[in-house]
């Protein structure tokens, strides 16, 4: 299968958040991440990604010490090729 799908990563936070990290476990190795980008909630944050063989890591932080406001909603979009 070679379909591109866009996934929304949501976060529900009661207080401010300075950044976060998460891994998407991909075992067996079927996912091929095409691109990852921020949303309105995380605009201006630095996004780092890494393909770690059986997982895919996303790290989001603000180099200028900004915070993600308390809210609920999408914080990242991930485009995958399945």
Coordinates of N, CA, C and O in Angstrom, one line a residue:
X1 N 0.8 -1.2 0.0 CA 0.0 0.0 0.0 C 0.9 1.2 0.0 O 1.9 1.3 0.7
X2 N 0.6 2.2 -0.8 CA 1.3 3.5 -0.9 C 0.3 4.6 -0.8 O 0.3 5.5 -1.6
X3 N -0.4 4.7 0.3 CA -1.4 5.7 0.5 C -0.8 6.8 1.5 O -0.2 6.4 2.5
X4 N -1.0 8.1 1.2 CA -0.6 9.1 2.1 C -1.8 9.5 3.0 O -2.9 9.7 2.5
X5 N -1.5 9.5 4.3 CA -2.6 9.9 5.2 C -2.0 10.9 6.1 O -0.8 10.9 6.5
X6 N -2.8 11.9 6.5 CA -2.4 12.9 7.5 C -3.1 12.7 8.8 O -4.3 12.6 8.9
X7 N -2.2 12.5 9.8 CA -2.7 12.3 11.2 C -2.6 13.6 12.0 O -1.6 14.3 11.8
X8 N -3.6 13.8 12.9 CA -3.5 14.9 13.8 C -3.1 14.4 15.2 O -3.7 13.4 15.7
X9 N -2.1 15.0 15.8 CA -1.7 14.7 17.1 C -2.3 15.7 18.0 O -2.0 16.9 17.9
X10 N -3.2 15.3 19.0 CA -3.9 16.2 19.9 C -3.3 16.2 21.3 O -2.7 15.1 21.7
X11 N -3.4 17.3 22.0 CA -3.0 17.3 23.4 C -4.1 18.1 24.2 O -4.6 19.1 23.7
X12 N -4.4 17.5 25.3 CA -5.4 18.2 26.2 C -4.5 18.5 27.5 O -4.0 17.6 28.2
X13 N -4.3 19.8 27.7 CA -3.5 20.2 28.8 C -4.3 21.3 29.6 O -4.8 22.3 29.1
X14 N -4.3 21.1 31.0 CA -5.0 22.0 31.9 C -4.1 23.2 32.2 O -4.6 24.3 32.6
X15 N -2.8 23.1 32.1 CA -1.8 24.2 32.4 C -0.9 24.4 31.1 O -1.1 23.7 30.1
X16 N 0.0 25.4 31.2 CA 0.9 25.6 30.1 C 1.9 24.5 30.0 O 2.2 23.8 31.0
X17 N 2.4 24.3 28.8 CA 3.3 23.2 28.5 C 4.5 23.9 27.7 O 4.2 24.6 26.7
X18 N 5.7 23.6 28.1 CA 6.9 24.2 27.5 C 7.3 23.4 26.3 O 8.0 24.0 25.4
X19 N 7.0 22.2 26.2 CA 7.4 21.3 25.1 C 7.0 19.9 25.4 O 6.6 19.6 26.5
X20 N 7.3 19.0 24.5 CA 7.0 17.6 24.7 C 7.8 16.7 23.7 O 8.3 17.2 22.7
X21 N 7.8 15.4 24.1 CA 8.4 14.4 23.3 C 7.6 13.2 23.3 O 7.0 12.8 24.4
X22 N 7.4 12.5 22.2 CA 6.7 11.2 22.1 C 7.3 10.4 21.0 O 7.9 10.9 20.1
X23 N 7.1 9.1 21.2 CA 7.5 8.1 20.2 C 6.3 7.4 19.6 O 5.4 7.1 20.4
X24 N 6.3 7.2 18.3 CA 5.3 6.4 17.7 C 6.0 5.0 17.4 O 6.9 5.0 16.7
X25 N 5.5 4.0 18.1 CA 6.1 2.6 17.9 C 5.6 2.1 16.6 O 4.4 2.0 16.3
X26 N 6.6 1.6 15.8 CA 6.3 1.1 14.5 C 7.0 -0.2 14.3 O 8.1 -0.3 13.7
X27 N 6.4 -1.3 14.9 CA 7.0 -2.6 14.8 C 6.0 -3.6 14.4 O 5.0 -3.8 15.2
X28 N 6.1 -4.2 13.2 CA 7.1 -4.1 12.2 C 7.2 -2.7 11.5 O 6.2 -2.0 11.6
X29 N 8.2 -2.4 10.9 CA 8.5 -1.1 10.3 C 7.7 -0.9 9.0 O 8.2 -0.9 7.9
X30 N 6.4 -0.5 9.2 CA 5.5 -0.2 8.1 C 5.3 1.3 7.8 O 5.0 1.6 6.7
X31 N 5.4 2.1 8.8 CA 5.2 3.5 8.6 C 6.4 4.2 7.9 O 7.6 3.9 8.2
X32 N 6.1 5.1 7.0 CA 7.2 5.9 6.4 C 6.7 7.4 6.5 O 5.8 7.8 5.8
X33 N 7.2 8.1 7.5 CA 6.8 9.5 7.7 C 7.3 10.3 6.6 O 8.5 10.4 6.3
X34 N 6.4 11.0 6.0 CA 6.7 11.9 4.8 C 7.0 13.3 5.3 O 8.0 13.9 4.9
X35 N 6.2 13.8 6.3 CA 6.5 15.1 6.9 C 5.7 15.3 8.2 O 4.8 14.6 8.4
X36 N 6.2 16.2 9.0 CA 5.6 16.6 10.3 C 5.6 18.1 10.3 O 6.6 18.7 10.0
X37 N 4.5 18.7 10.8 CA 4.5 20.2 10.9 C 3.6 20.6 12.0 O 2.8 19.8 12.5
X38 N 3.8 21.8 12.5 CA 3.1 22.4 13.6 C 1.7 22.9 13.3 O 1.4 23.0 12.1
X39 N 0.9 23.2 14.3 CA -0.4 23.7 14.1 C -0.4 25.1 14.6 O 0.6 25.7 15.1
X40 N -1.6 25.8 14.6 CA -1.7 27.1 15.2 C -1.3 27.1 16.7 O -0.7 28.1 17.1
X41 N -1.6 26.1 17.4 CA -1.3 26.0 18.8 C 0.2 26.0 19.1 O 0.7 26.4 20.1
X42 N 1.0 25.5 18.1 CA 2.4 25.3 18.3 C 3.3 26.1 17.3 O 4.5 25.8 17.1
X43 N 2.7 27.0 16.6 CA 3.4 27.8 15.6 C 4.6 28.5 16.3 O 4.4 29.1 17.4
X44 N 5.7 28.5 15.7 CA 6.9 29.1 16.2 C 7.8 28.2 17.1 O 8.9 28.6 17.4
X45 N 7.3 27.0 17.4 CA 8.1 26.1 18.1 C 9.0 25.3 17.2 O 8.8 25.2 16.0
X46 N 10.1 24.8 17.8 CA 11.1 24.0 17.1 C 10.6 22.6 17.1 O 10.3 22.0 18.2
X47 N 10.6 21.9 16.0 CA 10.2 20.5 15.8 C 11.4 19.7 15.3 O 12.0 20.0 14.3
X48 N 11.7 18.7 16.1 CA 12.8 17.8 15.7 C 12.2 16.4 15.6 O 11.4 16.0 16.5
X49 N 12.6 15.6 14.5 CA 12.1 14.3 14.4 C 13.2 13.3 14.1 O 14.3 13.8 13.6
X50 N 13.0 12.1 14.4 CA 14.1 11.1 14.1 C 13.4 9.7 13.9 O 12.5 9.3 14.6
X51 N 13.9 9.0 12.8 CA 13.4 7.7 12.6 C 14.4 6.7 13.3 O 15.6 6.7 13.0
X52 N 13.9 6.0 14.3 CA 14.7 5.2 15.2 C 14.5 3.7 14.9 O 14.5 2.9 15.8
X53 N 14.3 3.3 13.7 CA 14.2 1.9 13.2 C 12.8 1.4 13.6 O 12.0 1.3 12.7
X54 N 12.5 1.1 14.8 CA 11.2 0.5 15.2 C 10.3 1.6 15.8 O 9.2 1.2 16.3
X55 N 10.7 2.8 15.8 CA 9.8 3.9 16.3 C 10.2 5.2 15.6 O 11.2 5.3 14.9
X56 N 9.3 6.2 15.7 CA 9.6 7.5 15.1 C 9.4 8.5 16.3 O 8.3 8.6 16.9
X57 N 10.4 9.3 16.5 CA 10.4 10.3 17.7 C 10.1 11.7 17.2 O 10.7 12.2 16.2
X58 N 9.3 12.4 17.9 CA 9.0 13.8 17.7 C 9.3 14.6 19.0 O 8.9 14.2 20.1
X59 N 10.0 15.7 18.9 CA 10.4 16.5 20.0 C 10.0 17.9 19.6 O 10.3 18.4 18.5
X60 N 9.2 18.6 20.4 CA 8.7 20.0 20.2 C 9.1 20.8 21.4 O 8.7 20.5 22.5
X61 N 9.7 22.0 21.1 CA 10.1 22.9 22.2 C 10.2 24.3 21.6 O 10.3 24.5 20.4
X62 N 10.3 25.2 22.5 CA 10.5 26.6 22.2 C 11.9 27.1 22.6 O 12.2 27.1 23.8
X63 N 12.7 27.5 21.6 CA 14.0 28.0 22.0 C 13.9 29.4 22.6 O 14.8 29.8 23.3
X64 N 12.8 30.1 22.5 CA 12.6 31.4 23.1 C 11.7 31.3 24.4 O 11.2 32.3 24.8
X65 N 11.6 30.1 24.9 CA 10.9 29.8 26.2 C 9.4 30.2 26.2 O 8.9 30.6 27.1
X66 N 8.8 30.0 25.0 CA 7.3 30.2 24.9 C 6.6 28.9 25.4 O 7.3 27.9 25.6
X67 N 5.3 29.0 25.7 CA 4.6 27.9 26.2 C 3.4 27.7 25.3 O 2.9 28.6 24.6
X68 N 2.9 26.4 25.3 CA 1.6 26.1 24.7 C 0.5 26.3 25.7 O 0.6 25.8 26.9
X69 N -0.4 27.2 25.4 CA -1.5 27.5 26.3 C -2.3 26.3 26.7 O -2.5 25.4 25.9
X70 N -2.9 26.4 27.9 CA -3.9 25.4 28.3 C -5.0 25.4 27.3 O -5.6 26.4 27.0
X71 N -5.3 24.2 26.8 CA -6.4 24.0 25.8 C -6.5 22.6 25.4 O -5.8 21.7 25.9
X72 N -7.3 22.3 24.5 CA -7.4 21.0 23.9 C -7.4 21.2 22.3 O -8.0 22.1 21.8
X73 N -6.7 20.3 21.7 CA -6.7 20.4 20.2 C -5.4 19.9 19.6 O -4.4 19.4 20.3
X74 N -5.3 20.0 18.3 CA -4.1 19.5 17.5 C -2.9 20.3 17.8 O -3.0 21.5 17.9
X75 N -1.8 19.6 18.0 CA -0.5 20.3 18.2 C 0.5 20.0 17.1 O 1.5 20.7 16.9
X76 N 0.3 18.9 16.4 CA 1.1 18.5 15.2 C 0.3 17.8 14.2 O -0.7 17.2 14.5
X77 N 0.8 17.8 13.0 CA 0.3 17.0 11.9 C 1.4 16.1 11.4 O 2.5 16.6 11.3
X78 N 1.1 14.9 11.1 CA 2.0 13.9 10.6 C 1.5 13.3 9.3 O 0.4 12.7 9.3
X79 N 2.2 13.4 8.3 CA 1.8 12.8 7.0 C 2.7 11.5 6.8 O 3.9 11.5 6.8
X80 N 1.9 10.4 6.8 CA 2.5 9.1 6.7 C 2.2 8.4 5.3 O 1.1 8.6 4.8
X81 N 3.1 7.6 4.9 CA 2.9 6.8 3.7 C 2.7 5.4 4.2 O 3.6 4.8 4.8
X82 N 1.5 4.8 4.1 CA 1.3 3.4 4.6 C 1.4 2.4 3.5 O 1.1 2.7 2.3

